[in-house]
């Protein structure tokens, strides 16, 4: 470790080694940390201190269980260190700049020379991340009664895990080892020194030309941010649309937004090879019938996540896994070894912090208290934090068709919503799917600047069986973009005005005139 430039806590490199990153590391992998002496048999031994592991450990310890938490790199996992937290900080700066850039549309004069300063953006991110990291710190967990061990955890026997040369005994164990950036088997890519989410947040200077491989949520969010900061960004995506898992209408809005920010989008791109010549990386790819070469200064690979299943000794304890999809669990989040549970990205298809959090709560109930909580009962919303955001929950049209479920869809475009018009944010919509013949909400997609905030109303309705018709009876303040949701309630209720009902109303009104 070169203490003047970086901290390498057996894995992740934290750079630059400034006061903020020093504060971060002091919290989440303090130098000189002494692992405690193992305390007999633990109720729970948790491997991995990302969101899933932290929530499991703190929740179980809070209930009085004796808990050991093992982390080989940085507590807080991806979300705090190289995921949600740094990325959302960058996106906020990118949005601030876009607001300044576009202020002329709102009658605001922008002084010449206004620009985003990438080093200042990154410094802000590091400062905020360090501030937030206190909540995930080793010291805080220790004070809350959790035995925190740094080192790689590995099962060595039916009720034992080894870490740092010590053996911990458990009644139940939880695998919460998360996932890492998936790699693409493309010739020359690994040798080119491409960035992933583990290294991109350590950049000190804005790369003038950036290629982003993959137009999933991470690729789209960072492509838009880097383009706004002034990089020439090209996104190479093999699929015919960005955000392939999302509603195609929603994806088209994001494509328009990315193009408006100057991102070059190459859909249907098949990358053949990458070559590095000094500081320049050349990507050879085919798109349609054309063969092209793209020269850039940096490449960011964002093609999905690979579960951290290696080196855990899973075979020793009979825990089945798949190298692509992770540890196999049942609906109670039990692995194929009934004493061992899993939670978070290591086993979940929907890899989100809030999902890890709620899976951890299920594990606490089921592992410690013979609970019967089911993972399939969770309604998991998801948000891509581009500008505008895409937020979605439940089924979409394609999934419903596959399952033979009849859907009726209600759409409110934002160009008919006063607040969106006044905000100049009209390219978006709220789409709600109900079970045909009822107002039971089965899914929704919102595309709006703050879609993530708007979606919670619909997720709440789904979780508590509140139908779309009932939402029409909830007063939403005027003018708000969320009022679009209430208007869909009205739209649903209008469908109940059948010709027969209308005839009865007309007769009554004639009679009472
Ligand atoms: C760029 C990016 C942006 C994201 N943005 C969002 C967002 O905005 N919202 C959202 O909900 N989600 C977001 N995510 C996803 C989110 O970060 C993950 O879903 C979440 O971190 C998963 O938590 P986890 O605890 O399952 O795994 P992780 O956070 O990956 O934690 C697992 C931990 O286990 C440790 N570990 C692994 N193996 C061992 C071992 N053998 N011994 C000891 N420790 C081990 C790892 O070092 C790691 O600290 C983002 C992800 C990325 C990459």
Coordinates of C-alpha atoms and ligand atoms in Angstrom, one line a residue:
X1 CA 0.0 0.0 0.0
X2 CA 1.3 3.4 -0.9
X3 CA -0.2 5.5 1.9
X4 CA 0.3 8.8 0.0
X5 CA -1.8 7.8 -3.0
X6 CA -4.2 5.0 -2.2
X7 CA -5.5 2.6 0.4
X8 CA -5.7 -1.0 -0.6
X9 CA -7.7 -2.9 2.0
X10 CA -7.1 -6.3 0.4
X11 CA -9.2 -5.7 -2.7
X12 CA -10.7 -2.3 -3.6
X13 CA -8.3 0.5 -4.2
X14 CA -9.5 3.8 -2.8
X15 CA -8.1 6.7 -4.7
X16 CA -7.1 9.5 -4.5
X17 CA -5.8 9.1 -0.9
X18 CA -7.2 12.5 0.2
X19 CA -8.8 13.5 3.6
X20 CA -12.2 12.3 2.4
X21 CA -11.1 8.9 1.3
X22 CA -9.0 8.6 4.5
X23 CA -12.2 9.4 6.5
X24 CA -14.1 6.8 4.5
X25 CA -11.6 4.1 5.0
X26 CA -11.2 5.0 8.7
X27 CA -14.9 4.1 9.0
X28 CA -15.3 1.1 6.8
X29 CA -11.9 -0.7 7.0
X30 CA -9.8 1.0 9.7
X31 CA -6.1 0.5 9.6
X32 CA -4.9 -1.5 12.5
X33 CA -8.3 -3.0 13.3
X34 CA -8.0 -5.9 15.7
X35 CA -10.4 -8.7 15.0
X36 CA -12.1 -9.8 18.2
X37 CA -11.6 -13.2 19.8
X38 CA -14.5 -15.4 18.6
X39 CA -17.3 -15.6 21.2
X40 CA -18.3 -19.3 21.4
X41 CA -21.1 -20.2 19.1
X42 CA -22.8 -17.4 17.2
X43 CA -26.5 -17.3 16.5
X44 CA -25.5 -15.8 13.1
X45 CA -22.3 -15.5 11.2
X46 CA -22.8 -13.1 8.3
X47 CA -20.3 -13.1 5.4
X48 CA -20.2 -9.8 3.6
X49 CA -20.9 -6.3 5.0
X50 CA -22.8 -4.7 2.2
X51 CA -26.4 -3.7 2.6
X52 CA -27.7 -7.3 3.0
X53 CA -25.0 -8.2 5.6
X54 CA -25.2 -5.0 7.5
X55 CA -29.0 -5.0 7.8
X56 CA -28.9 -8.7 8.8
X57 CA -26.2 -8.1 11.4
X58 CA -27.6 -5.0 13.0
X59 CA -31.2 -6.3 13.0
X60 CA -30.3 -9.6 14.6
X61 CA -27.9 -8.0 17.2
X62 CA -30.7 -5.5 18.0
X63 CA -32.9 -8.5 18.9
X64 CA -30.3 -9.8 21.2
X65 CA -28.6 -12.4 19.0
X66 CA -24.8 -12.9 19.1
X67 CA -23.6 -12.0 15.6
X68 CA -20.3 -12.0 13.8
X69 CA -20.0 -9.9 10.6
X70 CA -17.1 -10.6 8.2
X71 CA -15.9 -8.2 5.5
X72 CA -12.9 -8.7 3.2
X73 CA -12.9 -5.2 1.7
X74 CA -15.0 -2.2 2.7
X75 CA -18.0 -2.2 4.9
X76 CA -21.0 -0.7 3.1
X77 CA -20.3 -2.9 0.1
X78 CA -21.0 -1.7 -3.4
X79 CA -23.8 0.7 -2.5
X80 CA -21.7 3.0 -0.2
X81 CA -18.3 2.7 -1.9
X82 CA -18.7 2.1 -5.6
X83 CA -22.4 2.1 -6.4
X84 CA -25.5 4.0 -5.4
X85 CA -23.9 6.7 -3.2
X86 CA -21.0 7.9 -5.5
X87 CA -23.2 7.5 -8.6
X88 CA -26.1 9.5 -7.3
X89 CA -23.7 12.2 -6.1
X90 CA -22.3 12.5 -9.6
X91 CA -25.8 12.5 -11.1
X92 CA -26.9 15.3 -8.9
X93 CA -23.9 17.4 -10.0
X94 CA -24.7 16.6 -13.6
X95 CA -28.3 17.7 -13.1
X96 CA -27.2 20.9 -11.5
X97 CA -25.0 21.6 -14.6
X98 CA -27.8 20.7 -17.0
X99 CA -30.1 23.1 -15.2
X100 CA -27.6 25.9 -15.6
X101 CA -26.9 24.9 -19.3
X102 CA -30.6 24.9 -20.1
X103 CA -31.6 27.9 -17.9
X104 CA -32.1 30.0 -21.0
X105 CA -35.4 28.1 -21.6
X106 CA -36.7 29.5 -18.4
X107 CA -35.8 33.1 -19.1
X108 CA -32.6 32.9 -17.0
X109 CA -29.4 34.4 -18.4
X110 CA -26.3 32.2 -17.8
X111 CA -23.0 34.0 -17.5
X112 CA -20.6 33.0 -20.3
X113 CA -18.0 30.5 -19.2
X114 CA -20.2 28.6 -16.8
X115 CA -19.1 25.0 -16.7
X116 CA -19.0 21.9 -14.6
X117 CA -15.7 21.3 -12.9
X118 CA -15.1 17.5 -12.8
X119 CA -12.4 17.6 -10.0
X120 CA -14.9 19.6 -7.9
X121 CA -17.7 17.2 -8.7
X122 CA -15.6 14.3 -7.7
X123 CA -14.4 16.0 -4.5
X124 CA -18.0 16.7 -3.5
X125 CA -18.8 13.0 -4.1
X126 CA -15.9 11.9 -1.9
X127 CA -16.9 14.3 0.8
X128 CA -20.5 13.2 0.9
X129 CA -19.6 9.5 0.7
X130 CA -17.2 9.9 3.6
X131 CA -19.9 11.6 5.6
X132 CA -22.5 9.0 4.9
X133 CA -20.0 6.2 5.7
X134 CA -20.2 6.7 9.4
X135 CA -23.5 4.8 9.5
X136 CA -21.7 1.7 8.1
X137 CA -18.6 2.0 10.2
X138 CA -16.9 -0.9 11.9
X139 CA -16.8 1.1 15.2
X140 CA -20.6 1.7 15.1
X141 CA -21.3 -1.9 14.5
X142 CA -18.9 -2.9 17.3
X143 CA -20.6 -0.5 19.7
X144 CA -24.0 -2.1 18.7
X145 CA -22.8 -5.5 19.8
X146 CA -21.7 -7.0 16.5
X147 CA -18.3 -8.8 16.4
X148 CA -16.7 -7.3 13.2
X149 CA -14.0 -9.4 11.5
X150 CA -12.0 -8.1 8.5
X151 CA -10.7 -10.8 6.1
X152 CA -12.2 -13.2 3.6
X153 CA -14.7 -15.6 5.1
X154 CA -14.8 -19.2 4.1
X155 CA -16.9 -22.2 5.2
X156 CA -14.6 -24.9 6.6
X157 CA -17.1 -27.3 8.2
X158 CA -20.8 -27.8 8.8
X159 CA -20.9 -25.1 11.4
X160 CA -17.6 -23.2 11.0
X161 CA -16.4 -20.3 9.0
X162 CA -12.7 -19.3 8.9
X163 CA -11.5 -15.7 8.8
X164 CA -8.1 -14.3 9.3
X165 CA -6.8 -17.6 10.8
X166 CA -9.6 -17.8 13.4
X167 CA -12.6 -20.2 13.3
X168 CA -16.1 -19.0 14.1
X169 CA -18.8 -21.4 15.0
X170 CA -22.4 -20.7 14.0
X171 CA -25.9 -21.9 14.6
X172 CA -27.0 -20.2 11.3
X173 CA -24.9 -18.4 8.7
X174 CA -25.8 -15.9 6.0
X175 CA -24.1 -15.5 2.7
X176 CA -24.3 -11.8 1.7
X177 CA -21.2 -11.5 -0.5
X178 CA -22.9 -9.5 -3.2
X179 CA -21.8 -9.2 -6.8
X180 CA -19.1 -7.5 -8.9
X181 CA -19.0 -6.0 -12.5
X182 CA -19.4 -8.8 -15.0
X183 CA -16.7 -9.2 -17.6
X184 CA -17.1 -9.6 -21.3
X185 CA -15.0 -12.2 -23.1
X186 CA -13.8 -9.7 -25.7
X187 CA -10.3 -9.9 -27.1
X188 CA -8.1 -7.2 -25.6
X189 CA -10.7 -5.7 -23.3
X190 CA -9.2 -6.9 -20.0
X191 CA -5.7 -5.8 -21.2
X192 CA -7.0 -2.4 -22.2
X193 CA -7.4 -1.3 -18.5
X194 CA -11.1 -0.7 -18.9
X195 CA -13.0 1.0 -16.0
X196 CA -15.8 -0.6 -14.0
X197 CA -17.9 0.7 -11.2
X198 CA -15.0 -0.2 -8.9
X199 CA -12.6 2.2 -10.6
X200 CA -14.6 4.9 -12.3
X201 CA -15.3 6.8 -9.1
X202 CA -11.6 7.2 -8.5
X203 CA -11.0 9.2 -11.7
X204 CA -9.3 12.5 -11.1
X205 CA -9.8 14.0 -14.6
X206 CA -12.6 13.8 -17.0
X207 CA -11.8 11.6 -19.9
X208 CA -12.3 13.6 -23.1
X209 CA -13.7 10.6 -24.9
X210 CA -15.5 7.8 -23.1
X211 CA -17.0 4.6 -24.4
X212 CA -19.6 3.0 -22.3
X213 CA -20.2 -0.7 -23.0
X214 CA -23.7 -1.6 -21.9
X215 CA -26.9 0.6 -21.8
X216 CA -28.4 -0.9 -18.6
X217 CA -29.1 1.4 -15.6
X218 CA -25.5 1.9 -14.6
X219 CA -24.4 2.5 -18.2
X220 CA -27.2 5.0 -19.0
X221 CA -26.8 6.9 -15.7
X222 CA -23.1 7.3 -16.0
X223 CA -23.1 8.0 -19.8
X224 CA -25.5 10.9 -19.3
X225 CA -23.5 12.3 -16.3
X226 CA -20.2 12.1 -18.1
X227 CA -21.7 13.6 -21.3
X228 CA -23.1 16.5 -19.2
X229 CA -19.7 17.1 -17.6
X230 CA -18.3 17.5 -21.2
X231 CA -17.0 14.1 -22.2
X232 CA -17.6 12.8 -25.7
X233 CA -19.6 9.7 -24.8
X234 CA -20.4 6.8 -27.0
X235 CA -22.7 4.0 -25.7
X236 CA -22.3 0.6 -27.3
X237 CA -25.2 -1.7 -26.6
X238 CA -25.9 -5.1 -28.2
X239 CA -29.7 -4.9 -27.7
X240 CA -32.0 -2.9 -29.9
X241 CA -33.0 -0.5 -27.1
X242 CA -31.4 1.0 -24.0
X243 CA -32.6 -0.4 -20.6
X244 CA -33.8 -3.7 -22.2
X245 CA -35.7 -4.7 -19.1
X246 CA -37.8 -1.6 -19.1
X247 CA -41.0 -0.6 -20.9
X248 CA -40.0 0.2 -24.6
X249 CA -41.9 3.5 -24.5
X250 CA -40.0 4.5 -21.3
X251 CA -36.7 3.4 -22.9
X252 CA -37.4 5.6 -25.9
X253 CA -37.8 8.7 -23.7
X254 CA -34.4 7.9 -22.1
X255 CA -32.9 7.4 -25.6
X256 CA -34.1 10.9 -26.6
X257 CA -32.7 12.4 -23.3
X258 CA -29.3 10.8 -23.8
X259 CA -29.2 12.0 -27.4
X260 CA -30.2 15.5 -26.3
X261 CA -27.3 15.4 -23.9
X262 CA -24.9 14.6 -26.7
X263 CA -24.5 10.9 -26.0
X264 CA -23.9 8.9 -29.2
X265 CA -25.9 5.7 -29.0
X266 CA -25.0 2.6 -31.0
X267 CA -27.7 0.0 -30.6
X268 CA -27.2 -3.5 -31.9
X269 CA -23.4 -3.1 -31.5
X270 CA -21.4 -6.3 -31.6
X271 CA -17.9 -5.6 -30.2
X272 CA -15.1 -7.7 -31.9
X273 CA -12.0 -6.6 -30.1
X274 CA -10.2 -3.8 -28.2
X275 CA -6.7 -2.6 -28.7
X276 CA -4.7 -0.3 -26.6
X277 CA -2.0 2.0 -28.0
X278 CA -0.5 4.1 -25.3
X279 CA -3.4 6.1 -23.8
X280 CA -5.7 5.4 -26.7
X281 CA -8.2 2.5 -26.7
X282 CA -9.6 1.4 -30.1
X283 CA -12.8 -0.6 -30.1
X284 CA -13.6 -2.5 -33.2
X285 CA -17.3 -3.4 -33.5
X286 CA -20.1 -4.2 -36.0
X287 CA -23.4 -2.4 -36.1
X288 CA -25.9 -3.4 -38.8
X289 CA -23.7 -4.4 -41.8
X290 CA -21.0 -1.9 -41.0
X291 CA -17.7 -2.6 -39.4
X292 CA -16.4 0.4 -37.4
X293 CA -13.6 1.5 -35.1
X294 CA -14.1 3.8 -32.2
X295 CA -11.1 5.6 -30.5
X296 CA -11.5 6.7 -26.9
X297 CA -9.5 7.6 -23.9
X298 CA -11.4 5.4 -21.4
X299 CA -13.8 2.5 -21.6
X300 CA -16.4 1.9 -18.9
X301 CA -17.8 -1.7 -18.8
X302 CA -21.3 -1.9 -17.4
X303 CA -22.7 -5.1 -18.7
X304 CA -24.3 -6.5 -15.6
X305 CA -23.2 -8.2 -12.3
X306 CA -21.5 -11.5 -11.5
X307 CA -22.2 -13.0 -8.0
X308 CA -19.2 -13.3 -5.6
X309 CA -19.5 -17.1 -5.1
X310 CA -15.8 -18.0 -5.4
X311 CA -13.5 -18.9 -2.4
X312 CA -16.4 -19.3 0.0
X313 CA -16.1 -23.0 0.4
X314 CA -19.7 -23.5 -0.7
X315 CA -19.0 -27.0 -1.9
X316 CA -17.8 -27.9 1.6
X317 CA -21.2 -27.1 3.1
X318 CA -23.4 -28.3 0.3
X319 CA -24.6 -24.9 -0.8
X320 CA -25.6 -25.0 -4.5
X321 CA -24.8 -22.1 -6.7
X322 CA -24.6 -21.0 -10.3
X323 CA -21.6 -18.9 -11.4
X324 CA -23.9 -16.6 -13.4
X325 CA -27.0 -16.3 -11.1
X326 CA -25.4 -16.9 -7.7
X327 CA -26.4 -18.9 -4.7
X328 CA -29.6 -20.9 -5.1
X329 CA -32.3 -20.1 -2.4
X330 CA -35.8 -21.1 -1.8
X331 CA -38.7 -18.7 -1.1
X332 CA -37.6 -18.5 2.6
X333 CA -34.0 -17.5 1.4
X334 CA -32.6 -20.8 2.6
X335 CA -29.8 -22.2 0.6
X336 CA -29.6 -26.0 -0.1
X337 CA -28.0 -26.2 3.3
X338 CA -30.9 -25.5 5.8
X339 CA -28.5 -23.8 8.3
X340 CA -27.3 -21.4 5.7
X341 CA -29.3 -18.5 4.3
X342 CA -28.4 -15.9 1.6
X343 CA -29.6 -12.3 1.0
X344 CA -28.9 -9.5 -1.5
X345 CA -27.1 -9.5 -4.8
X346 CA -25.5 -12.9 -4.2
X347 CA -28.9 -14.6 -4.8
X348 CA -31.4 -11.9 -6.0
X349 CA -32.4 -11.4 -9.6
X350 CA -33.4 -7.8 -8.8
X351 CA -30.1 -6.4 -7.6
X352 CA -31.0 -3.2 -5.6
X353 CA -30.0 -1.9 -2.2
X354 CA -33.6 -1.8 -1.0
X355 CA -34.2 -5.3 -2.1
X356 CA -31.1 -6.5 -0.2
X357 CA -32.4 -4.6 2.8
X358 CA -35.8 -6.3 2.8
X359 CA -34.3 -9.7 2.0
X360 CA -32.1 -9.3 5.1
X361 CA -35.2 -8.7 7.2
X362 CA -36.7 -11.9 5.9
X363 CA -33.5 -13.8 6.8
X364 CA -33.6 -12.5 10.3
X365 CA -37.1 -13.8 10.8
X366 CA -36.6 -17.1 9.1
X367 CA -33.1 -17.9 10.5
X368 CA -33.5 -16.8 14.1
X369 CA -37.2 -17.3 14.8
X370 CA -38.5 -20.2 12.6
X371 CA -40.3 -17.5 10.6
X372 CA -42.2 -18.2 7.4
X373 CA -41.5 -14.9 5.6
X374 CA -41.4 -15.3 1.8
X375 CA -39.1 -13.5 -0.6
X376 CA -41.8 -13.7 -3.4
X377 CA -44.1 -11.6 -1.3
X378 CA -41.9 -8.6 -1.7
X379 CA -43.0 -6.0 -4.1
X380 CA -39.7 -4.5 -5.4
X381 CA -39.7 -1.2 -7.1
X382 CA -36.8 -0.1 -9.3
X383 CA -35.5 3.2 -10.5
X384 CA -32.9 4.2 -13.1
X385 CA -31.8 7.6 -12.1
X386 CA -31.2 9.1 -15.5
X387 CA -32.8 12.5 -16.2
X388 CA -35.7 11.9 -16.5
X389 CA -35.9 8.9 -14.3
X390 CA -37.6 5.6 -15.1
X391 CA -39.3 4.0 -12.1
X392 CA -41.2 0.8 -12.4
X393 CA -42.8 -1.8 -10.2
X394 CA -44.7 -5.1 -10.8
X395 CA -45.6 -6.5 -14.1
X396 CA -45.3 -4.9 -17.5
X397 CA -47.3 -5.8 -20.6
X398 CA -44.8 -8.4 -21.9
X399 CA -44.6 -10.2 -18.6
X400 CA -48.3 -10.3 -18.2
X401 CA -48.8 -11.7 -21.6
X402 CA -46.2 -14.4 -20.9
X403 CA -48.1 -15.4 -17.8
X404 CA -51.5 -15.2 -19.5
X405 CA -52.7 -12.4 -17.2
X406 CA -55.1 -9.9 -18.9
X407 CA -54.0 -6.3 -18.3
X408 CA -55.8 -3.0 -19.0
X409 CA -53.4 -0.1 -19.2
X410 CA -54.0 3.6 -18.3
X411 CA -51.5 6.2 -19.5
X412 CA -51.2 9.8 -18.5
X413 CA -48.7 11.7 -20.6
X414 CA -46.9 14.5 -18.8
X415 CA -47.5 17.1 -21.6
X416 CA -51.1 17.2 -20.3
X417 CA -50.1 17.7 -16.7
X418 CA -49.9 21.4 -15.7
X419 CA -46.9 21.0 -13.3
X420 CA -44.8 19.1 -15.9
X421 CA -45.6 21.8 -18.5
X422 CA -44.6 24.6 -16.1
X423 CA -41.5 22.7 -15.1
X424 CA -40.6 22.2 -18.7
X425 CA -40.5 18.4 -18.1
X426 CA -43.1 17.1 -20.5
X427 CA -41.3 14.1 -22.1
X428 CA -42.6 11.4 -19.8
X429 CA -45.7 9.6 -18.6
X430 CA -47.3 7.5 -15.9
X431 CA -48.5 4.1 -17.0
X432 CA -50.5 1.9 -14.7
X433 CA -51.6 -1.6 -15.5
X434 CA -54.6 -3.1 -13.7
X435 CA -56.0 -6.6 -13.9
X436 CA -58.6 -6.5 -16.6
X437 CA -62.1 -6.2 -15.2
X438 CA -60.9 -4.8 -11.9
X439 CA -58.9 -1.8 -10.5
X440 CA -56.2 -4.0 -8.9
X441 CA -52.8 -2.5 -9.8
X442 CA -50.4 -5.1 -11.1
X443 CA -47.7 -2.9 -12.4
X444 CA -46.6 0.7 -13.2
X445 CA -44.0 2.6 -15.0
X446 CA -43.3 6.3 -14.4
X447 CA -41.0 8.4 -16.6
X448 CA -40.5 11.8 -15.0
X449 CA -37.7 13.9 -13.5
X450 CA -38.6 12.6 -10.0
X451 CA -40.2 9.3 -11.1
X452 CA -38.6 7.5 -8.2
X453 CA -40.4 9.7 -5.7
X454 CA -43.7 9.4 -7.6
X455 CA -43.6 5.6 -7.8
X456 CA -43.9 5.0 -4.0
X457 CA -47.6 5.9 -4.1
X458 CA -48.2 3.2 -6.6
X459 CA -46.0 0.6 -4.8
X460 CA -47.9 1.4 -1.6
X461 CA -51.2 0.9 -3.4
X462 CA -50.0 -2.5 -4.7
X463 CA -48.6 -3.6 -1.3
X464 CA -51.9 -2.8 0.5
X465 CA -54.4 -3.7 -2.2
X466 CA -55.6 -0.2 -2.9
X467 CA -57.2 -0.1 -6.3
X468 CA -56.6 2.6 -8.9
X469 CA -60.3 3.7 -8.5
X470 CA -59.6 4.5 -4.9
X471 CA -56.6 6.7 -5.7
X472 CA -59.0 9.0 -7.6
X473 CA -60.5 9.8 -4.2
X474 CA -57.2 11.0 -2.7
X475 CA -56.7 14.8 -3.1
X476 CA -53.3 15.5 -4.7
X477 CA -52.1 19.0 -4.4
X478 CA -52.3 21.2 -7.5
X479 CA -50.0 21.6 -9.3
X480 CA -47.9 18.4 -8.8
X481 CA -46.6 15.9 -11.2
X482 CA -48.0 13.1 -8.9
X483 CA -51.5 14.4 -9.7
X484 CA -51.0 12.5 -12.9
X485 CA -51.6 9.3 -10.8
X486 CA -54.9 10.6 -9.5
X487 CA -56.0 11.4 -13.0
X488 CA -55.4 7.8 -14.0
X489 CA -57.8 6.9 -11.1
X490 CA -60.4 9.2 -12.7
X491 CA -59.7 7.6 -16.1
X492 CA -60.3 4.2 -14.6
X493 CA -63.5 5.3 -12.9
X494 CA -64.8 6.7 -16.2
X495 CA -64.5 3.1 -17.7
X496 CA -67.1 2.1 -15.1
X497 CA -69.6 4.5 -16.6
X498 CA -71.2 1.9 -18.8
X499 CA -74.0 3.0 -21.2
X500 CA -76.6 1.5 -18.8
X501 CA -75.2 3.5 -15.8
X502 CA -75.2 6.6 -18.0
X503 CA -78.9 6.0 -19.0
X504 CA -79.8 5.7 -15.3
X505 CA -78.0 9.0 -14.4
X506 CA -79.6 10.8 -17.4
X507 CA -83.1 9.6 -16.3
X508 CA -82.5 10.7 -12.7
X509 CA -81.3 14.2 -13.9
X510 CA -84.3 14.6 -16.2
X511 CA -86.6 13.6 -13.3
X512 CA -85.0 15.9 -10.8
X513 CA -84.8 19.0 -13.1
Ligands
LIG1 C1 -22.7 1.9 -10.1 C2 -23.8 1.2 -9.3 C3 -24.9 2.0 -8.9 C4 -26.0 1.5 -8.2 N1 -27.0 2.3 -7.9 C5 -28.0 1.8 -7.2 C6 -29.1 2.6 -6.8 O1 -29.2 3.8 -7.1 N2 -30.1 2.0 -6.1 C7 -30.1 0.7 -5.7 O2 -31.0 0.3 -5.0 N3 -29.1 -0.1 -6.0 C8 -28.1 0.4 -6.8 N4 -27.0 -0.4 -7.1 C9 -27.0 -1.8 -6.6 C10 -26.6 -1.9 -5.2 O3 -25.3 -1.3 -5.0 C11 -26.5 -3.4 -4.8 O4 -27.8 -4.0 -5.1 C12 -26.2 -3.6 -3.3 O5 -25.0 -3.0 -3.0 C13 -26.2 -5.1 -2.9 O6 -25.9 -5.2 -1.6 P1 -25.3 -6.6 -1.1 O7 -25.2 -6.5 0.4 O8 -26.1 -7.7 -1.6 O9 -23.9 -6.8 -1.8 P2 -22.6 -5.8 -1.8 O10 -22.9 -4.4 -1.6 O11 -21.9 -6.2 -3.1 O12 -21.8 -6.3 -0.5 C14 -21.2 -7.5 -0.4 C15 -20.0 -7.4 0.4 O13 -19.5 -8.7 0.7 C16 -18.1 -8.7 0.7 N5 -17.5 -10.0 0.4 C17 -17.6 -10.7 -0.7 N6 -17.0 -11.9 -0.5 C18 -16.6 -12.0 0.7 C19 -15.9 -12.9 1.5 N7 -15.6 -14.1 1.0 N8 -15.6 -12.7 2.8 C20 -16.0 -11.5 3.4 N9 -16.6 -10.5 2.6 C21 -16.9 -10.8 1.4 C22 -17.8 -7.6 -0.4 O14 -16.5 -7.1 -0.2 C23 -18.9 -6.6 -0.2 O15 -18.5 -5.6 0.7 C24 -25.9 0.1 -7.8 C25 -24.8 -0.7 -8.1 C26 -23.8 -0.1 -8.9 C27 -22.6 -1.0 -9.2

